[in-house]
Amino acid sequence: MIFDKYGNTTVVFQENIELSKFLENLNNAYSNIKNDHLVINLFSFSELTPGNLLEFLELSNTHRESNKSFVLVTDKVAYDEVPDTIMVVPTLQEAKDMIEMEEIERDLGI
């Protein structure tokens, strides 16, 4: 598992691994990154379904409850194919933009 930290945001990605193993590794490493906004880069997975992304829902909900952003990045599944409770964007730049927008909303109490 690879972690790239930029300020208070950590981008997480992994190459050549099954999604279930990636999620297991992410859960195991969570205590080290739980205080950062998280961008989960899923570009290394050639096939993803909305159901695959829902496997991240519990971790996403836990992370968002602590007022931190949790964004999945993939162009294999559109944002409207998953519930609004999980954030999906097609590019890393959009993930960074979403984190900035959420920080502004938190600052404004929205």
XYZ file of C-alpha atoms in Angstrom:
110
model
C 0.000 0.000 0.000
C 1.350 3.392 -0.946
C 0.586 6.608 0.931
C 1.273 10.046 -0.535
C 0.724 12.785 2.027
C 0.027 16.371 0.959
C -0.611 18.638 3.933
C -3.647 17.222 5.750
C -4.620 14.908 2.869
C -3.367 11.391 2.210
C -3.747 9.691 -1.172
C -3.829 5.900 -0.844
C -3.217 3.487 -3.709
C -2.024 -0.029 -4.392
C -0.942 -1.858 -7.495
C -1.430 -5.514 -8.437
C -3.756 -6.614 -5.658
C -7.337 -7.774 -5.321
C -9.861 -5.221 -4.106
C -10.737 -7.248 -0.999
C -7.064 -7.412 0.020
C -6.669 -3.678 -0.666
C -9.633 -2.923 1.585
C -8.247 -5.216 4.297
C -4.861 -3.460 4.119
C -6.586 -0.074 4.231
C -8.546 -1.030 7.343
C -5.356 -2.312 8.989
C -3.485 0.926 8.213
C -6.400 3.193 9.083
C -5.137 4.138 12.545
C -2.074 5.749 10.908
C -4.089 7.912 8.505
C -7.379 8.511 10.331
C -6.581 12.165 11.085
C -6.135 13.106 7.411
C -8.598 13.639 4.607
C -8.428 10.466 2.506
C -8.341 10.079 -1.255
C -8.541 6.441 -2.285
C -7.050 6.074 -5.758
C -8.637 3.053 -7.468
C -7.108 3.537 -10.934
C -5.043 0.346 -10.615
C -8.244 -1.736 -10.651
C -9.243 -2.464 -14.230
C -12.799 -3.504 -13.386
C -14.986 -2.027 -10.681
C -18.712 -2.151 -10.051
C -20.944 -0.006 -7.868
C -21.064 -2.983 -5.489
C -17.279 -2.925 -5.187
C -17.383 0.709 -4.135
C -20.051 0.009 -1.539
C -17.463 -2.146 0.246
C -15.833 1.158 1.265
C -19.069 2.561 2.721
C -18.500 1.566 6.350
C -14.984 3.019 6.391
C -16.209 6.118 4.578
C -18.998 6.670 7.113
C -16.619 6.195 10.043
C -14.130 8.632 8.563
C -16.707 11.270 7.663
C -18.168 11.134 11.194
C -14.844 12.556 12.406
C -15.312 15.566 10.056
C -12.739 14.346 7.557
C -13.270 13.842 3.828
C -13.209 10.398 2.220
C -13.159 10.337 -1.586
C -12.913 7.379 -3.977
C -11.271 8.099 -7.321
C -12.191 5.970 -10.318
C -13.507 6.464 -13.810
C -14.956 2.929 -13.927
C -18.076 3.782 -11.907
C -20.053 7.006 -12.194
C -20.958 8.945 -9.055
C -24.667 8.533 -9.781
C -24.343 4.730 -9.667
C -23.634 4.740 -5.924
C -25.522 6.276 -2.978
C -24.854 9.899 -2.050
C -23.327 8.681 1.203
C -20.129 7.715 -0.617
C -18.179 10.234 -2.681
C -16.854 9.092 -6.068
C -15.015 11.303 -8.560
C -13.213 10.465 -11.824
C -9.906 12.331 -11.256
C -7.459 13.126 -8.482
C -7.883 16.848 -9.128
C -11.639 16.556 -8.577
C -10.957 14.689 -5.330
C -8.764 17.553 -4.123
C -11.435 20.051 -5.190
C -14.123 18.124 -3.279
C -11.984 18.126 -0.140
C -11.524 21.893 -0.426
C -15.282 22.371 -0.876
C -16.065 20.162 2.122
C -13.547 22.073 4.259
C -15.259 25.337 3.337
C -18.655 23.837 4.199
C -17.328 22.644 7.561
C -15.884 26.104 8.284
C -19.250 27.680 7.464
C -21.146 25.093 9.509
C -23.091 23.784 6.520
